[in-house]
Short mmCIF file of C-alpha atoms in Angstrom, two decimals:
data_model
loop_
_atom_site.label_atom_id
_atom_site.label_comp_id
_atom_site.label_asym_id
_atom_site.label_seq_id
_atom_site.Cartn_x
_atom_site.Cartn_y
_atom_site.Cartn_z
CA UNK A 1 135.04 40.83 18.08
CA UNK A 2 133.48 41.24 14.73
CA UNK A 3 133.30 37.83 13.17
CA UNK A 4 130.93 38.26 10.34
CA UNK A 5 128.76 41.02 8.83
CA UNK A 6 125.80 38.82 9.07
CA UNK A 7 125.62 38.55 12.87
CA UNK A 8 126.25 35.68 15.32
CA UNK A 9 128.42 35.25 16.99
CA UNK A 10 129.55 38.90 16.58
CA UNK A 11 127.82 42.02 15.46
CA UNK A 12 127.95 43.33 11.80
CA UNK A 13 130.60 46.24 11.22
CA UNK A 14 127.99 48.95 10.87
CA UNK A 15 126.32 47.73 14.22
CA UNK A 16 129.57 47.97 15.91
CA UNK A 17 130.38 51.43 14.48
CA UNK A 18 126.90 52.75 15.47
CA UNK A 19 127.56 51.23 19.27
CA UNK A 20 131.03 52.96 19.14
CA UNK A 21 129.42 56.28 17.90
CA UNK A 22 126.67 56.04 20.67
CA UNK A 23 129.29 55.01 23.40
CA UNK A 24 131.53 58.20 22.29
CA UNK A 25 128.54 60.57 22.04
CA UNK A 26 127.39 59.55 25.61
CA UNK A 27 131.02 60.04 26.91
CA UNK A 28 131.12 63.43 25.23
CA UNK A 29 127.97 64.14 26.90
CA UNK A 30 129.21 63.06 30.35
CA UNK A 31 132.35 65.10 29.92
CA UNK A 32 130.36 68.19 28.86
CA UNK A 33 128.22 67.93 32.15
CA UNK A 34 131.32 67.65 34.05
CA UNK A 35 133.10 70.59 32.66
CA UNK A 36 130.09 72.74 32.15
CA UNK A 37 128.50 74.87 35.03
CA UNK A 38 124.99 73.52 34.78
CA UNK A 39 122.31 73.30 37.68
CA UNK A 40 118.96 71.96 38.42
CA UNK A 41 116.71 70.30 35.86
CA UNK A 42 119.46 70.46 33.03
CA UNK A 43 121.96 68.69 35.13
CA UNK A 44 119.76 66.00 36.25
CA UNK A 45 118.15 65.34 32.96
CA UNK A 46 121.63 65.06 31.43
CA UNK A 47 123.34 62.93 34.17
CA UNK A 48 120.40 60.36 34.15
CA UNK A 49 120.03 60.07 30.56
CA UNK A 50 123.68 59.76 29.78
CA UNK A 51 124.14 57.21 32.39
CA UNK A 52 121.52 55.12 31.11
CA UNK A 53 122.60 55.60 27.54
CA UNK A 54 126.29 54.98 28.68
CA UNK A 55 125.58 51.80 30.51
CA UNK A 56 123.25 50.53 27.33
CA UNK A 57 126.01 51.24 24.81
CA UNK A 58 128.93 49.84 26.80
CA UNK A 59 127.06 46.70 27.51
CA UNK A 60 126.12 46.40 24.10
CA UNK A 61 129.36 47.21 22.78
CA UNK A 62 131.70 45.30 25.08
CA UNK A 63 129.83 42.51 26.96
CA UNK A 64 127.03 41.32 24.59
CA UNK A 65 129.50 40.59 21.43
CA UNK A 66 131.63 38.35 23.75
CA UNK A 67 128.77 35.95 24.41
CA UNK A 68 127.91 33.06 22.03
CA UNK A 69 125.42 32.57 20.67
CA UNK A 70 124.17 36.16 21.03
CA UNK A 71 120.95 36.46 23.04
CA UNK A 72 119.40 38.86 20.68
CA UNK A 73 119.48 39.10 16.71
CA UNK A 74 121.03 41.98 15.01
CA UNK A 75 117.77 43.39 14.27
CA UNK A 76 116.87 43.77 17.99
CA UNK A 77 120.32 45.34 18.65
CA UNK A 78 119.56 47.73 15.90
CA UNK A 79 116.55 48.91 17.82
CA UNK A 80 118.46 49.15 21.04
CA UNK A 81 121.39 51.19 19.34
CA UNK A 82 118.53 53.22 17.69
CA UNK A 83 117.14 53.74 21.28
CA UNK A 84 120.46 54.72 22.55
CA UNK A 85 121.27 57.21 19.70
CA UNK A 86 117.83 58.82 20.15
CA UNK A 87 118.27 59.13 23.81
CA UNK A 88 121.77 60.74 23.23
CA UNK A 89 120.22 63.06 20.47
CA UNK A 90 117.39 64.08 22.83
CA UNK A 91 119.63 64.79 25.65
CA UNK A 92 121.90 66.89 23.49
CA UNK A 93 118.79 69.03 22.39
CA UNK A 94 117.45 69.24 25.79
CA UNK A 95 120.70 69.78 27.39
CA UNK A 96 121.57 72.45 25.07
CA UNK A 97 118.34 74.10 25.11
CA UNK A 98 118.37 74.10 29.05
CA UNK A 99 122.19 75.35 29.03
CA UNK A 100 121.27 78.15 26.78
CA UNK A 101 118.46 79.20 29.10
CA UNK A 102 120.31 79.06 32.20
CA UNK A 103 123.23 80.97 30.59
CA UNK A 104 120.76 83.84 29.63
CA UNK A 105 118.20 83.77 32.51
CA UNK A 106 117.89 86.53 35.14
CA UNK A 107 119.70 86.10 38.35
CA UNK A 108 118.24 87.53 41.28
CA UNK A 109 120.83 89.00 43.33
CA UNK A 110 118.71 91.16 45.60
CA UNK A 111 119.72 89.21 48.78
CA UNK A 112 123.38 89.43 48.04
CA UNK A 113 122.98 93.46 47.49
CA UNK A 114 124.49 95.55 50.24
CA UNK A 115 123.91 99.41 50.53
CA UNK A 116 126.19 101.76 52.35
CA UNK A 117 125.39 105.39 53.44
CA UNK A 118 121.96 105.01 52.22
CA UNK A 119 120.06 106.58 55.25
CA UNK A 120 119.30 110.29 55.57
CA UNK A 121 121.09 111.18 52.48
CA UNK A 122 121.26 114.91 51.69
CA UNK A 123 121.46 116.36 48.03
CA UNK A 124 125.19 116.05 46.95
CA UNK A 125 125.96 112.92 48.94
CA UNK A 126 126.75 109.61 47.67
CA UNK A 127 125.28 106.13 48.55
CA UNK A 128 127.04 102.99 47.66
CA UNK A 129 125.74 99.48 46.48
CA UNK A 130 127.80 96.42 46.56
CA UNK A 131 127.70 93.30 45.02
CA UNK A 132 130.44 91.12 46.42
CA UNK A 133 130.42 88.46 43.94
CA UNK A 134 128.96 88.02 40.50
CA UNK A 135 127.47 84.35 40.40
CA UNK A 136 127.54 84.25 36.47
CA UNK A 137 128.34 86.42 33.56
CA UNK A 138 125.51 88.80 32.56
CA UNK A 139 125.78 92.01 30.44
CA UNK A 140 123.59 94.12 32.90
CA UNK A 141 122.85 94.72 36.35
CA UNK A 142 119.17 95.88 36.59
CA UNK A 143 118.15 97.62 39.85
CA UNK A 144 115.17 99.17 41.18
CA UNK A 145 115.94 102.02 43.40
CA UNK A 146 113.34 103.18 46.11
CA UNK A 147 113.54 106.75 47.53
CA UNK A 148 111.69 107.67 50.79
CA UNK A 149 111.55 110.67 53.03
CA UNK A 150 113.89 110.15 56.12
CA UNK A 151 111.55 112.37 57.91
CA UNK A 152 108.07 111.92 56.52
CA UNK A 153 106.37 114.55 59.07
CA UNK A 154 108.80 117.29 58.02
CA UNK A 155 108.02 117.72 54.30
CA UNK A 156 108.32 116.06 51.16
CA UNK A 157 111.58 115.29 49.41
CA UNK A 158 111.15 111.77 47.72
CA UNK A 159 109.06 112.79 44.76
CA UNK A 160 111.53 115.71 43.71
CA UNK A 161 114.59 113.85 44.55
CA UNK A 162 116.84 112.60 41.42
CA UNK A 163 119.40 109.84 41.62
CA UNK A 164 122.47 109.40 39.37
CA UNK A 165 124.45 105.99 39.51
CA UNK A 166 127.63 104.92 37.89
CA UNK A 167 129.82 101.91 38.12
CA UNK A 168 133.18 101.82 39.58
CA UNK A 169 135.59 99.19 38.36
CA UNK A 170 139.29 98.89 38.85
CA UNK A 171 139.41 102.47 39.88
CA UNK A 172 137.67 103.58 36.88
CA UNK A 173 134.34 105.29 37.02
CA UNK A 174 131.70 104.72 34.28
CA UNK A 175 129.33 107.07 32.79
CA UNK A 176 126.51 108.42 35.19
CA UNK A 177 123.04 107.12 34.17
CA UNK A 178 119.87 108.63 35.66
CA UNK A 179 117.92 106.51 37.75
CA UNK A 180 114.32 107.07 38.47
CA UNK A 181 112.63 106.07 41.71
CA UNK A 182 110.90 102.81 41.70
CA UNK A 183 111.66 102.08 38.06
CA UNK A 184 114.15 99.32 37.09
CA UNK A 185 117.46 100.83 35.73
CA UNK A 186 120.17 98.93 33.77
CA UNK A 187 123.66 99.15 34.46
CA UNK A 188 125.92 97.91 31.86
CA UNK A 189 128.67 95.55 33.35
CA UNK A 190 132.14 95.42 32.15
CA UNK A 191 133.04 91.80 30.83
CA UNK A 192 134.82 89.72 33.37
CA UNK A 193 133.52 91.80 36.42
CA UNK A 194 133.64 89.63 39.62
CA UNK A 195 132.06 92.28 42.03
CA UNK A 196 129.96 95.38 41.55
CA UNK A 197 130.80 98.47 43.18
CA UNK A 198 128.26 101.40 42.39
CA UNK A 199 127.90 104.85 43.48
CA UNK A 200 124.56 106.67 43.75
CA UNK A 201 124.54 110.39 43.80
CA UNK A 202 121.53 112.26 45.19
CA UNK A 203 120.30 115.51 43.57
CA UNK A 204 117.30 118.03 44.67
CA UNK A 205 117.46 121.10 42.51
CA UNK A 206 115.34 123.05 44.78
CA UNK A 207 115.91 121.90 48.52
CA UNK A 208 119.41 121.04 49.61
CA UNK A 209 118.18 120.34 53.02
CA UNK A 210 115.98 117.32 51.70
CA UNK A 211 117.20 114.01 53.44
CA UNK A 212 115.95 110.70 51.96
CA UNK A 213 116.58 106.96 52.53
CA UNK A 214 117.55 104.70 49.72
CA UNK A 215 116.53 101.20 49.40
CA UNK A 216 116.60 98.62 46.56
CA UNK A 217 113.38 96.61 45.69
CA UNK A 218 114.72 94.33 43.05
CA UNK A 219 118.26 93.49 41.67
CA UNK A 220 118.83 91.13 38.88
CA UNK A 221 121.74 90.31 36.59
CA UNK A 222 120.44 89.97 33.04
CA UNK A 223 121.38 90.15 29.58
CA UNK A 224 118.44 92.43 28.78
CA UNK A 225 119.26 96.02 28.82
CA UNK A 226 116.45 98.23 30.31
CA UNK A 227 116.23 102.04 30.72
CA UNK B 1 40.74 88.96 55.63
CA UNK B 2 42.56 85.61 54.99
CA UNK B 3 46.35 85.43 54.73
CA UNK B 4 46.15 85.65 50.99
CA UNK B 5 44.09 88.79 50.77
CA UNK B 6 46.49 90.38 53.40
CA UNK B 7 49.69 89.32 51.02
CA UNK B 8 47.87 90.79 48.01
CA UNK B 9 47.27 94.20 49.76
CA UNK B 10 50.74 94.31 50.95
CA UNK B 11 52.31 93.57 47.50
CA UNK B 12 49.80 96.02 45.90
CA UNK B 13 50.87 98.73 48.46
CA UNK B 14 54.54 97.92 47.75
CA UNK B 15 54.43 97.82 43.90
CA UNK B 16 51.69 100.19 43.07
CA UNK B 17 51.99 103.15 45.73
CA UNK B 18 53.66 106.27 45.11
CA UNK B 19 57.24 105.72 44.43
CA UNK B 20 59.39 106.94 47.28
CA UNK B 21 62.54 108.06 45.62
CA UNK B 22 65.66 107.57 47.60
CA UNK B 23 67.40 110.90 47.54
CA UNK B 24 70.61 110.75 45.43
CA UNK B 25 73.79 111.38 47.48
CA UNK B 26 74.69 114.95 47.59
CA UNK B 27 77.87 115.74 45.89
CA UNK B 28 80.85 116.13 48.16
CA UNK B 29 81.67 119.41 46.95
CA UNK B 30 78.11 120.85 46.67
CA UNK B 31 78.90 123.39 49.38
CA UNK B 32 82.54 124.17 50.32
CA UNK B 33 82.86 124.41 54.08
CA UNK B 34 86.46 125.04 54.42
CA UNK B 35 88.80 125.23 57.52
CA UNK B 36 91.10 128.29 57.54
CA UNK B 37 93.23 130.03 60.07
CA UNK B 38 92.49 133.48 61.32
CA UNK B 39 95.98 134.24 62.64
CA UNK B 40 98.17 133.97 59.70
CA UNK B 41 98.94 137.41 58.28
CA UNK B 42 99.31 137.22 54.57
CA UNK B 43 97.22 133.97 54.42
CA UNK B 44 94.17 134.38 56.43
CA UNK B 45 93.57 136.90 59.15
CA UNK B 46 90.44 138.82 60.52
CA UNK B 47 87.43 137.77 62.57
CA UNK B 48 84.27 138.61 60.63
CA UNK B 49 85.83 139.60 57.45
CA UNK B 50 88.60 137.24 56.58
CA UNK B 51 91.29 138.05 54.07
CA UNK B 52 94.53 136.76 52.76
CA UNK B 53 96.09 134.52 50.05
CA UNK B 54 94.14 131.35 51.35
CA UNK B 55 90.89 133.15 51.43
CA UNK B 56 91.30 134.45 47.85
CA UNK B 57 91.98 130.77 46.90
CA UNK B 58 88.76 129.60 48.64
CA UNK B 59 86.70 132.08 46.77
CA UNK B 60 88.25 131.29 43.52
CA UNK B 61 87.62 127.60 43.98
CA UNK B 62 83.97 128.44 45.16
CA UNK B 63 83.37 130.52 42.16
CA UNK B 64 84.93 128.32 39.63
CA UNK B 65 83.01 125.41 41.09
CA UNK B 66 79.91 127.59 41.25
CA UNK B 67 79.06 126.65 44.76
CA UNK B 68 78.79 128.58 47.95
CA UNK B 69 81.74 128.59 50.48
CA UNK B 70 81.74 129.02 54.43
CA UNK B 71 84.89 129.56 56.22
CA UNK B 72 85.36 127.80 59.73
CA UNK B 73 88.34 128.85 61.77
CA UNK B 74 90.73 126.06 62.37
CA UNK B 75 94.16 125.79 64.24
CA UNK B 76 97.16 123.86 63.41
CA UNK B 77 96.39 121.66 66.25
CA UNK B 78 92.54 120.82 65.35
CA UNK B 79 92.61 121.07 61.48
CA UNK B 80 93.23 117.26 60.80
CA UNK B 81 90.55 116.27 63.41
CA UNK B 82 88.11 118.73 62.10
CA UNK B 83 88.48 117.42 58.53
CA UNK B 84 88.35 114.02 59.83
CA UNK B 85 85.19 114.54 61.78
CA UNK B 86 83.63 116.12 58.58
CA UNK B 87 82.87 119.57 60.13
CA UNK B 88 84.74 120.94 57.11
CA UNK B 89 85.24 119.42 53.81
CA UNK B 90 88.59 121.22 53.01
CA UNK B 91 91.17 122.76 54.76
CA UNK B 92 93.11 125.82 53.35
CA UNK B 93 95.45 126.87 55.90
CA UNK B 94 98.90 126.98 54.95
CA UNK B 95 98.61 123.29 55.36
CA UNK B 96 101.95 121.48 54.17
CA UNK B 97 101.65 118.14 52.03
CA UNK B 98 103.75 115.57 54.05
CA UNK B 99 103.68 111.77 53.92
CA UNK B 100 102.79 111.43 57.47
CA UNK B 101 99.28 113.58 56.89
CA UNK B 102 98.81 111.13 53.97
CA UNK B 103 99.08 108.39 56.24
CA UNK B 104 96.70 110.13 58.67
CA UNK B 105 94.06 109.94 55.80
CA UNK B 106 94.57 113.46 54.41
CA UNK B 107 94.75 113.98 50.82
CA UNK B 108 96.03 117.11 49.20
CA UNK B 109 95.00 118.86 45.89
CA UNK B 110 97.78 121.35 44.79
CA UNK B 111 100.21 122.49 46.04
CA UNK B 112 99.18 126.10 45.55
CA UNK B 113 102.24 127.52 47.28
CA UNK B 114 105.94 126.64 47.88
CA UNK B 115 107.93 128.00 50.77
CA UNK B 116 111.19 127.17 52.44
CA UNK B 117 111.67 127.95 56.09
CA UNK B 118 113.60 130.80 57.90
CA UNK B 119 113.93 132.69 61.26
CA UNK B 120 112.10 135.84 62.33
CA UNK B 121 114.33 138.15 64.48
CA UNK B 122 113.82 141.52 65.78
CA UNK B 123 114.59 144.17 63.35
CA UNK B 124 117.33 145.81 65.46
CA UNK B 125 118.97 142.24 66.43
CA UNK B 126 121.77 141.40 64.08
CA UNK B 127 123.25 138.63 65.93
CA UNK B 128 122.05 135.76 63.77
CA UNK B 129 124.01 136.05 60.53
CA UNK B 130 124.75 132.74 59.44
CA UNK B 131 124.37 128.93 60.39
CA UNK B 132 127.00 129.01 63.12
CA UNK B 133 125.61 132.20 64.69
CA UNK B 134 122.47 130.27 65.84
CA UNK B 135 124.44 128.17 68.18
CA UNK B 136 122.98 128.78 71.73
CA UNK B 137 120.02 130.99 70.69
CA UNK B 138 116.61 130.24 71.96
CA UNK B 139 114.24 129.63 68.93
CA UNK B 140 110.46 129.50 69.28
CA UNK B 141 108.19 127.31 67.12
CA UNK B 142 104.52 126.63 67.15
CA UNK B 143 103.99 122.98 68.08
CA UNK B 144 102.13 120.70 65.77
CA UNK B 145 103.57 122.34 62.58
CA UNK B 146 106.48 120.82 60.48
CA UNK B 147 108.64 123.84 61.82
CA UNK B 148 108.58 122.34 65.31
CA UNK B 149 110.20 119.27 64.17
CA UNK B 150 113.21 120.78 62.75
CA UNK B 151 116.26 120.37 64.68
CA UNK B 152 118.64 123.24 64.19
CA UNK B 153 122.03 122.25 65.34
CA UNK B 154 123.27 124.09 68.53
CA UNK B 155 120.11 126.07 68.99
CA UNK B 156 117.77 125.71 72.12
CA UNK B 157 114.48 124.40 70.48
CA UNK B 158 112.64 123.92 73.73
CA UNK B 159 110.44 126.90 73.25
CA UNK B 160 107.12 125.76 71.78
CA UNK B 161 104.13 127.72 71.45
CA UNK B 162 100.49 126.71 70.32
CA UNK B 163 100.43 129.56 67.52
CA UNK B 164 102.93 131.40 65.53
CA UNK B 165 101.52 134.51 66.98
CA UNK B 166 102.42 133.43 70.51
CA UNK B 167 106.06 132.93 69.37
CA UNK B 168 106.19 136.37 67.81
CA UNK B 169 104.70 137.88 70.90
CA UNK B 170 107.52 136.14 72.92
CA UNK B 171 110.15 137.48 70.49
CA UNK B 172 108.77 141.00 70.89
CA UNK B 173 109.07 140.66 74.59
CA UNK B 174 112.58 139.49 74.24
CA UNK B 175 111.61 136.12 75.68
CA UNK B 176 113.23 134.28 72.74
CA UNK B 177 115.86 135.22 70.15
CA UNK B 178 113.96 134.01 67.02
CA UNK B 179 110.91 132.34 65.55
CA UNK B 180 111.44 129.30 63.12
CA UNK B 181 108.65 128.81 60.53
CA UNK B 182 107.67 128.88 56.87
CA UNK B 183 109.21 131.98 55.23
CA UNK B 184 106.13 133.32 53.76
CA UNK B 185 104.26 132.86 57.37
CA UNK B 186 107.30 135.01 58.87
CA UNK B 187 106.88 137.38 55.93
CA UNK B 188 103.28 137.74 56.86
CA UNK B 189 104.33 139.04 60.36
CA UNK B 190 106.99 141.19 58.84
CA UNK B 191 104.22 142.92 56.62
CA UNK B 192 101.65 143.25 59.68
CA UNK B 193 104.20 144.79 61.98
CA UNK B 194 106.34 147.22 59.77
CA UNK B 195 109.87 147.82 60.84
CA UNK B 196 109.69 145.36 63.82
CA UNK B 197 111.10 142.04 62.51
CA UNK B 198 113.18 140.64 59.85
CA UNK B 199 113.40 137.32 58.06
CA UNK B 200 116.95 135.94 58.15
CA UNK B 201 118.39 132.61 56.76
CA UNK B 202 115.82 131.45 54.56
CA UNK B 203 116.48 127.95 53.22
CA UNK B 204 119.16 127.35 55.59
CA UNK B 205 117.30 124.81 57.94
CA UNK B 206 114.26 122.90 57.54
CA UNK B 207 112.94 121.68 54.32
CA UNK B 208 110.61 123.05 51.47
CA UNK B 209 106.99 123.29 52.40
CA UNK B 210 104.22 122.64 49.75
CA UNK B 211 100.73 123.92 50.65
CA UNK B 212 98.04 121.93 49.48
CA UNK B 213 94.26 122.13 49.76
CA UNK B 214 93.38 119.22 52.19
CA UNK B 215 90.52 116.73 51.73
CA UNK B 216 89.81 113.64 53.26
CA UNK B 217 90.84 110.35 51.76
CA UNK B 218 88.07 108.68 49.35
CA UNK B 219 87.32 111.73 47.47
CA UNK B 220 89.91 111.29 44.56
CA UNK B 221 87.61 112.48 41.97
CA UNK B 222 86.85 115.52 43.84
CA UNK B 223 90.49 115.99 44.65
CA UNK B 224 91.45 115.75 41.04
CA UNK B 225 88.68 118.46 40.14
CA UNK B 226 89.98 120.76 42.94
CA UNK B 227 93.35 120.16 41.26
CA UNK B 228 92.20 121.38 37.94
CA UNK B 229 90.72 124.58 39.43
CA UNK B 230 94.18 125.07 41.38
CA UNK B 231 95.86 124.74 38.02
CA UNK B 232 93.70 127.58 36.53
CA UNK B 233 94.43 129.52 39.73
CA UNK B 234 98.06 129.18 39.25
CA UNK B 235 97.90 130.08 35.61
CA UNK B 236 95.53 133.05 35.81
CA UNK B 237 95.30 134.53 39.45
CA UNK B 238 98.30 133.30 41.39
CA UNK B 239 100.85 136.29 40.70
CA UNK B 240 98.09 139.09 41.18
CA UNK B 241 96.95 137.46 44.33
CA UNK B 242 100.60 137.20 45.68
CA UNK B 243 101.21 140.52 44.82
CA UNK B 244 98.23 141.70 46.65
CA UNK B 245 98.93 139.63 49.94
CA UNK B 246 102.77 139.48 49.99
CA UNK B 247 104.11 142.86 48.86
CA UNK B 248 107.15 142.70 51.19
CA UNK B 249 108.10 139.45 49.59
CA UNK B 250 107.55 140.73 46.15
CA UNK B 251 110.05 143.44 47.17
CA UNK B 252 112.60 141.15 48.62
CA UNK B 253 112.47 138.53 46.00
CA UNK B 254 112.56 140.99 42.89
CA UNK B 255 115.06 138.76 41.01
CA UNK B 256 117.59 141.56 41.07
CA UNK B 257 119.75 139.70 43.28
CA UNK B 258 120.72 136.26 44.45
CA UNK B 259 117.13 135.86 46.37
CA UNK B 260 115.73 135.03 43.15
CA UNK B 261 112.32 135.85 41.81
CA UNK B 262 109.27 135.30 43.99
CA UNK B 263 107.42 133.45 41.15
CA UNK B 264 110.41 131.15 40.84
CA UNK B 265 110.68 130.63 44.47
CA UNK B 266 107.11 130.27 45.87
CA UNK B 267 104.89 129.22 42.84
CA UNK B 268 104.65 125.50 42.49
CA UNK B 269 105.60 124.05 39.00
CA UNK B 270 103.63 121.57 36.86
CA UNK B 271 106.05 118.89 38.06
CA UNK B 272 105.14 119.70 41.79
CA UNK B 273 101.49 119.25 40.87
CA UNK B 274 102.12 116.08 39.19
CA UNK B 275 104.05 114.63 41.81
CA UNK B 276 102.31 115.76 45.06
CA UNK B 277 98.76 116.01 44.33
CA UNK B 278 95.88 113.62 45.13
CA UNK B 279 97.91 110.59 45.93
CA UNK B 280 95.39 108.78 48.06
CA UNK B 281 92.71 106.22 46.78
#
């Protein structure tokens, strides 16, 4: 295929090596896209760019060198090769950045949260929070609990109610963490956790009859711890 | 006079005449008209010369704000309506802070008192001794109070009367087995009728009640001002006034047994003030 370093009818050795690099790079990107869990903009951008780059590189490396005489000079082919390599480089950078962002951004799991025993809870009782599947690995689950009076006509419980939460994993209970009403609280997740089970204990130092309802106003999987 | 001359005269009259000053809005707390009860021994009783803890607080607020105060008798039924129709600008009438009252547009400065809830029984009646012994007993409550909303398991809660005094009279006549209300309200009756009644099972049923000074929504600044004065009252006067008005409670809650000390039981904490007062904008 490579007849002379000068050009026609084949390509110069350096040009062919460049073409092979571009082709290999493009293929590597395609494989990475296939094996990496990316989604949204990152995936679309990568696929479009790599397909374009791949078609260009393949056409250039395999089809064009067989034609005699070449339709384009080596100089022009270098431009095309440069374009393909530039596109591969751009895709690598953008894909990398988007993948990093996607791997570290907060994931809203409010809709997936389920609460149990969260109505009319008396001091000393425990409510449960469940997240049946953890969609991606994150270091913390940040939850905002909201306490309201179960019977608002009867008296005031919510302002003096305290909560403590702890994660339960494979039969082991984590440390109890103080939870403030209406404020986000971060619970550190054990690596490899596929589901979350949390106990939330209700305290009221002065009134053992105070019943409250417990709700969650926000829940995010995040890599940023917050107390 | 042509129209130009007429316009000139009008402009002259408007611009150069004696200035008619718009009277400034009178401060809301220029004068305290305070809704108080007259049938709550310990808190406020009497007809012409009212006395009690709520009355002491009213005078303290008036003195520290340096404004006159005039009490108006209210009941638990009409105190929200009277506040809302602006017949009074404050209500100090063992009025519990609740979210529902907040939602009705009533804000509260304070609290100035905390009390759990209990049962009042005849002194010679020893049938009610624990949670289970209330089963099947007839219990009277004052309707429109928080106590009337409490459901005591197994008890007959159908006896509702317009006032606690009515319930106490019914108790005396053996028409009911017990009266359920705030512990301090019940102790007021114990003091008013020595040897006739006892307070039992405090804190067993119901919830803690936080009494506040009620003020209509939209007076947040005034509410905060009152709050500062209530803090002063709690710091300087509360213990003395409590001892004066609730000697029986001081005796029962001396701190020598499990019942605790009256100050730790009934005096609001700074945290209570922070979390409960002046919540409405």
